[in-house]
Amino acid sequence: MPQPPAFADILAARELLAGYLPATPMWSYPVLDAVTGATVHVKHENVQPVGAFKVRGGLTLLSGLTPAQRARGLVTYSTGNHAQSLAYACAAFGASCTVVMPETVPEAKARAARALGADVVLHGPDMGAAQEWAEKLAADGDRHLVSPGDTPALLAGVGTLYLEIFEARPDLDAVVVPVGSGTGAAAACLVAAELAPNCRVIAVQSSAAPAAHDSWRDGVCVRRPNRTTVEGLATGRGFTLPQHVLRSGLADFHLVSDTQIAAAQRLLASHAHTLAEGAGAAALAAVLARPQEFTGQRVAVVCSGGNASTADIAALGEGAAPVLGE
């Protein structure tokens, strides 16, 4: 297993990223606070240049590669935001990028990666099949294979957003983080241990794709059916590196339904002026689902991305009140 980054690596990533990305805003919204019963600080990673937090990791990774490694080109697998992150970073550093996506991925996701310069290959019905094909392409072409979950540099880059959160709000009671591969939650654990040891780091995943949750609960990486419609959370297995960190640093791990996530998307749009993709609304969905756990507390929720699909946008007008529990 690759070693997790040290806190010093996250600090170094911040210095590097300062030349590429400004700090993202974190706002609270009185109407949102009234609905949740908590003081909710929304960390707006949806305003990143690729619309999601993962760009921090992509740039950190590319900056640490040698010119020879960049010249070989990179291959990865993704359902969307990781693909755009790596494509963006490869373009910034002049490296070629191939992304393998499941054939079921929305066309808009593939189009966005291509627009950033990636060669997009559609293969297989799910992320497992996409991973296998990416591994074959990398081996056949002697290219650098990038795991979206088990790459320390990606985790170090993502950690910079938690430096911003905890330095702005060192008095937080909890930070709630959406989980696909788990790099975001793992990075939150590493930074909280240094800057906010009394703050609970809570992960959240769709109950329709609970592989990371079950891996954490069982203490070993497992595979689970992946039936969620939320692309950013659509992983069918646990990843070794983030799970290693989560086992010692995570306070709790919640599951929410896709229906609850959709309700949180509508609430962010109506009460926080924020277009969030499903993964970006999952943290708020967890707060809404457990009011007894968060009422009266200071909570940061990570809006990890704003790459909402056309179906997501069309659904924003459906329903009224958020779903508080199912």
Coordinates of C-alpha atoms in Angstrom, one line a residue:
M1 CA 0.0 0.0 0.0
P2 CA 1.3 3.5 -0.8
Q3 CA 2.0 5.6 2.3
P4 CA -0.4 8.4 3.2
P5 CA 0.9 11.9 2.7
A6 CA 2.2 13.6 5.8
F7 CA 0.8 16.9 7.0
A8 CA 3.9 18.6 5.6
D9 CA 3.0 17.3 2.2
I10 CA -0.4 19.0 2.4
L11 CA 1.3 22.2 3.4
A12 CA 3.7 21.9 0.5
A13 CA 0.7 21.3 -1.8
R14 CA -0.8 24.5 -0.7
E15 CA 2.3 26.4 -1.6
L16 CA 2.3 24.9 -5.0
L17 CA -1.4 25.4 -5.7
A18 CA -1.2 29.1 -4.7
G19 CA 0.1 29.7 -8.2
Y20 CA -2.8 28.0 -9.9
L21 CA -5.9 28.2 -7.7
P22 CA -7.3 30.8 -5.3
A23 CA -8.9 29.7 -2.0
T24 CA -12.5 28.9 -2.5
P25 CA -15.2 30.7 -0.5
M26 CA -17.0 29.2 2.5
W27 CA -20.4 30.9 3.4
S28 CA -23.2 30.3 5.8
Y29 CA -26.8 31.1 4.8
P30 CA -29.4 32.1 7.5
V31 CA -32.3 30.4 5.7
L32 CA -30.3 27.2 5.4
D33 CA -29.4 27.4 9.1
A34 CA -33.0 27.8 10.0
V35 CA -33.9 24.6 8.0
T36 CA -31.1 22.5 9.5
G37 CA -31.1 23.9 13.0
A38 CA -27.3 24.1 12.8
T39 CA -24.8 26.8 11.8
V40 CA -23.9 25.4 8.4
H41 CA -20.8 26.6 6.5
V42 CA -20.8 25.6 2.9
K43 CA -17.4 25.1 1.4
H44 CA -17.8 26.0 -2.3
E45 CA -15.6 23.7 -4.2
N46 CA -18.2 23.9 -7.0
V47 CA -16.5 27.1 -8.1
Q48 CA -13.2 25.4 -9.1
P49 CA -12.2 25.7 -12.7
V50 CA -13.3 22.2 -13.5
G51 CA -16.3 22.5 -11.1
A52 CA -15.0 20.2 -8.4
F53 CA -12.4 19.8 -5.7
K54 CA -10.4 17.1 -7.4
V55 CA -8.5 19.7 -9.5
R56 CA -6.4 20.3 -6.4
G57 CA -5.1 16.7 -6.5
G58 CA -4.5 16.7 -10.2
L59 CA -2.3 19.7 -10.2
T60 CA -0.4 18.5 -7.1
L61 CA 0.2 15.1 -8.8
L62 CA 1.5 16.6 -12.1
S63 CA 3.7 19.1 -10.4
G64 CA 5.5 16.2 -8.7
L65 CA 6.2 14.1 -11.7
T66 CA 9.5 14.3 -13.6
P67 CA 9.6 15.6 -17.2
A68 CA 10.2 12.0 -18.3
Q69 CA 7.1 10.7 -16.4
R70 CA 5.0 13.5 -18.0
A71 CA 6.4 12.6 -21.4
R72 CA 5.1 9.0 -21.0
G73 CA 1.6 10.3 -20.7
L74 CA -1.0 9.4 -18.0
V75 CA -3.9 7.0 -18.0
T76 CA -6.7 6.9 -15.4
Y77 CA -10.4 5.8 -15.0
S78 CA -13.2 7.9 -13.8
T79 CA -16.9 8.7 -13.9
G80 CA -16.3 12.4 -14.3
N81 CA -14.7 14.9 -11.9
H82 CA -11.4 13.0 -11.5
A83 CA -11.2 12.8 -15.3
Q84 CA -11.6 16.5 -15.7
S85 CA -9.1 17.2 -12.9
L86 CA -6.4 15.1 -14.5
A87 CA -7.2 16.4 -18.0
Y88 CA -6.9 20.0 -16.7
A89 CA -3.6 19.3 -14.9
C90 CA -2.1 17.4 -17.8
A91 CA -3.0 20.4 -20.1
A92 CA -1.3 22.7 -17.6
F93 CA 1.9 20.7 -17.6
G94 CA 1.9 19.6 -21.3
A95 CA 1.3 15.9 -20.7
S96 CA -1.1 13.6 -22.6
C97 CA -4.1 12.2 -20.7
T98 CA -6.2 9.2 -21.5
V99 CA -9.4 8.6 -19.4
V100 CA -11.4 5.4 -19.4
M101 CA -15.0 5.9 -18.5
P102 CA -17.8 3.4 -18.2
E103 CA -20.1 3.3 -21.3
T104 CA -22.9 4.4 -19.1
V105 CA -21.4 7.7 -18.2
P106 CA -23.4 10.8 -19.2
E107 CA -22.2 12.2 -22.5
A108 CA -21.8 15.6 -20.9
K109 CA -19.1 14.1 -18.6
A110 CA -17.2 12.6 -21.4
R111 CA -17.5 15.8 -23.5
A112 CA -16.1 17.9 -20.6
A113 CA -13.0 15.7 -20.3
R114 CA -12.5 15.9 -24.0
A115 CA -12.8 19.7 -24.0
L116 CA -10.0 19.8 -21.5
G117 CA -7.7 17.8 -23.9
A118 CA -8.2 14.2 -22.7
D119 CA -8.5 11.2 -24.9
V120 CA -11.7 9.6 -23.6
V121 CA -12.2 5.9 -24.0
L122 CA -15.7 4.5 -23.2
H123 CA -15.4 0.9 -22.0
G124 CA -17.5 -1.5 -19.9
P125 CA -20.7 -1.2 -17.8
D126 CA -19.1 0.1 -14.6
M127 CA -16.0 1.5 -12.9
G128 CA -14.5 -2.0 -12.4
A129 CA -14.4 -2.7 -16.1
A130 CA -13.1 0.8 -16.8
Q131 CA -10.3 0.3 -14.3
E132 CA -9.2 -3.0 -15.9
W133 CA -9.1 -1.5 -19.4
A134 CA -7.2 1.6 -18.1
E135 CA -4.6 -0.8 -16.5
K136 CA -4.2 -2.6 -19.8
L137 CA -3.8 0.6 -21.8
A138 CA -1.2 1.9 -19.4
A139 CA 0.8 -1.3 -19.5
D140 CA 0.6 -1.7 -23.3
G141 CA 1.7 1.9 -23.8
D142 CA 4.2 2.2 -20.9
R143 CA 2.2 5.1 -19.6
H144 CA 1.7 6.3 -16.0
L145 CA -1.4 4.8 -14.4
V146 CA -3.2 7.0 -11.9
S147 CA -5.6 5.5 -9.4
P148 CA -8.3 8.0 -8.3
G149 CA -8.1 6.6 -4.8
D150 CA -4.7 5.1 -4.1
T151 CA -2.4 8.0 -5.2
P152 CA -0.9 9.9 -2.3
A153 CA -0.3 13.1 -4.3
L154 CA -4.0 13.4 -5.1
L155 CA -4.9 13.1 -1.4
A156 CA -2.3 15.7 -0.4
G157 CA -3.7 18.2 -2.9
V158 CA -7.2 17.6 -1.7
G159 CA -6.0 18.2 1.8
T160 CA -5.5 21.9 1.0
L161 CA -9.2 22.5 1.0
Y162 CA -9.3 21.4 4.7
L163 CA -6.5 23.8 5.5
E164 CA -8.8 26.5 4.3
I165 CA -11.8 25.2 6.2
F166 CA -10.0 24.8 9.6
E167 CA -8.0 28.0 9.4
A168 CA -11.2 29.9 8.7
R169 CA -13.3 28.1 11.3
P170 CA -11.1 26.4 13.9
D171 CA -14.1 26.1 16.2
L172 CA -16.1 23.7 14.0
D173 CA -17.9 20.8 15.8
A174 CA -18.1 18.7 12.6
V175 CA -17.1 18.6 9.0
V176 CA -19.2 16.4 6.7
V177 CA -17.5 15.0 3.5
P178 CA -19.0 13.2 0.5
V179 CA -17.2 9.9 -0.3
G180 CA -16.6 8.2 -3.7
S181 CA -13.1 6.9 -3.5
G182 CA -12.6 8.5 -0.1
T183 CA -9.6 10.8 -0.7
G184 CA -11.6 13.9 0.5
A185 CA -12.6 12.3 3.8
A186 CA -9.1 10.9 4.4
A187 CA -7.6 14.3 3.7
A188 CA -10.0 15.9 6.2
C189 CA -8.9 13.4 8.8
L190 CA -5.2 14.2 8.3
V191 CA -5.7 17.9 8.5
A192 CA -8.2 17.8 11.4
A193 CA -5.7 15.8 13.5
E194 CA -3.3 18.7 13.2
L195 CA -5.5 21.8 13.3
A196 CA -8.9 20.8 14.8
P197 CA -8.6 17.6 16.8
N198 CA -11.9 18.2 18.6
C199 CA -13.8 18.4 15.3
R200 CA -15.6 15.3 14.1
V201 CA -14.9 14.2 10.5
I202 CA -18.0 12.5 9.2
A203 CA -18.2 10.8 5.8
V204 CA -21.3 10.3 3.7
Q205 CA -22.0 8.0 0.8
S206 CA -25.1 6.9 -1.2
S207 CA -26.8 3.9 0.2
A208 CA -27.1 2.7 -3.4
A209 CA -23.3 2.5 -3.6
P210 CA -22.0 1.7 -0.1
A211 CA -18.6 0.1 -0.8
A212 CA -16.5 2.7 1.0
H213 CA -18.9 2.8 4.0
D214 CA -18.9 -1.0 4.3
S215 CA -15.1 -1.2 3.9
W216 CA -14.7 1.3 6.8
R217 CA -17.3 -0.6 8.9
D218 CA -15.8 -4.0 8.2
G219 CA -12.1 -3.0 8.4
V220 CA -11.2 -4.4 5.0
C221 CA -11.8 -3.2 1.5
V222 CA -14.9 -4.8 0.0
R223 CA -16.9 -4.6 -3.2
R224 CA -20.5 -3.7 -3.3
P225 CA -23.2 -3.2 -6.0
N226 CA -23.1 0.2 -7.4
R227 CA -26.7 1.3 -8.2
T228 CA -26.5 5.1 -7.4
T229 CA -27.5 7.6 -10.0
V230 CA -25.0 10.1 -8.3
E231 CA -22.0 9.8 -10.6
G232 CA -19.6 11.4 -8.1
L233 CA -20.3 8.7 -5.5
A234 CA -20.5 5.8 -8.0
T235 CA -17.7 3.5 -6.8
G236 CA -18.1 -0.2 -6.3
R237 CA -15.1 -0.9 -4.1
G238 CA -13.1 0.5 -1.2
F239 CA -9.7 2.0 -1.9
T240 CA -6.8 0.9 0.3
L241 CA -5.0 4.2 0.9
P242 CA -8.0 6.3 2.0
Q243 CA -9.5 3.5 4.0
H244 CA -6.3 3.1 5.9
V245 CA -6.6 6.8 7.0
L246 CA -10.3 6.6 7.6
R247 CA -10.1 3.7 10.0
S248 CA -8.1 5.8 12.5
G249 CA -9.4 9.3 11.8
L250 CA -13.1 9.1 11.0
A251 CA -15.7 9.8 13.7
D252 CA -18.6 8.3 11.8
F253 CA -19.8 7.3 8.3
H254 CA -23.4 7.9 7.2
L255 CA -25.5 6.6 4.3
V256 CA -28.2 8.6 2.6
S257 CA -30.5 7.7 -0.2
D258 CA -30.3 9.2 -3.7
T259 CA -33.7 10.7 -2.9
Q260 CA -32.3 12.5 0.1
I261 CA -29.4 13.8 -2.0
A262 CA -31.8 15.2 -4.6
A263 CA -33.7 17.0 -1.9
A264 CA -30.4 18.5 -0.6
Q265 CA -29.6 19.6 -4.2
R266 CA -32.9 21.5 -4.3
L267 CA -32.3 23.1 -0.9
L268 CA -28.8 24.3 -1.9
A269 CA -30.3 25.8 -5.0
S270 CA -33.2 27.6 -3.2
H271 CA -31.5 28.5 0.1
A272 CA -27.8 28.9 -0.8
H273 CA -27.9 30.1 -4.4
T274 CA -25.8 27.0 -5.3
L275 CA -25.9 24.6 -8.2
A276 CA -24.5 21.4 -6.8
E277 CA -24.2 18.0 -8.4
G278 CA -25.4 15.0 -6.4
A279 CA -22.1 14.4 -4.7
G280 CA -21.8 18.0 -3.9
A281 CA -25.1 17.9 -2.0
A282 CA -24.5 14.6 -0.2
A283 CA -22.9 16.3 2.9
L284 CA -25.9 18.5 3.4
A285 CA -28.2 15.5 2.9
A286 CA -26.5 13.8 5.8
V287 CA -27.1 16.8 8.1
L288 CA -30.7 17.0 7.1
A289 CA -31.2 13.2 7.7
R290 CA -29.9 13.4 11.3
P291 CA -31.1 16.6 12.9
Q292 CA -30.6 15.2 16.4
E293 CA -26.9 14.8 15.7
F294 CA -26.2 18.3 14.3
T295 CA -28.8 20.7 15.8
G296 CA -27.1 23.6 17.5
Q297 CA -23.7 22.7 16.2
R298 CA -21.2 24.5 13.9
V299 CA -20.9 22.3 10.8
A300 CA -19.0 22.6 7.6
V301 CA -20.4 20.7 4.6
V302 CA -18.2 20.3 1.5
C303 CA -20.0 21.1 -1.7
S304 CA -17.5 19.0 -3.6
G305 CA -18.7 19.8 -7.1
G306 CA -21.2 21.7 -9.2
N307 CA -21.2 19.6 -12.4
A308 CA -24.9 18.9 -12.3
S309 CA -26.4 16.9 -15.1
T310 CA -29.2 18.2 -17.2
A311 CA -31.5 15.7 -15.4
D312 CA -30.3 17.2 -12.1
I313 CA -31.1 20.7 -13.2
A314 CA -34.5 19.7 -14.5
A315 CA -35.3 18.0 -11.2
L316 CA -34.5 21.1 -9.2
G317 CA -38.1 22.3 -9.6
E318 CA -39.6 19.1 -8.4
G319 CA -40.7 18.6 -4.8
A320 CA -40.8 21.2 -2.0
A321 CA -39.5 20.5 1.4
P322 CA -36.3 18.5 2.0
V323 CA -36.5 14.9 3.0
L324 CA -35.4 14.7 6.6
G325 CA -35.3 11.0 6.9
E326 CA -36.3 7.8 5.2

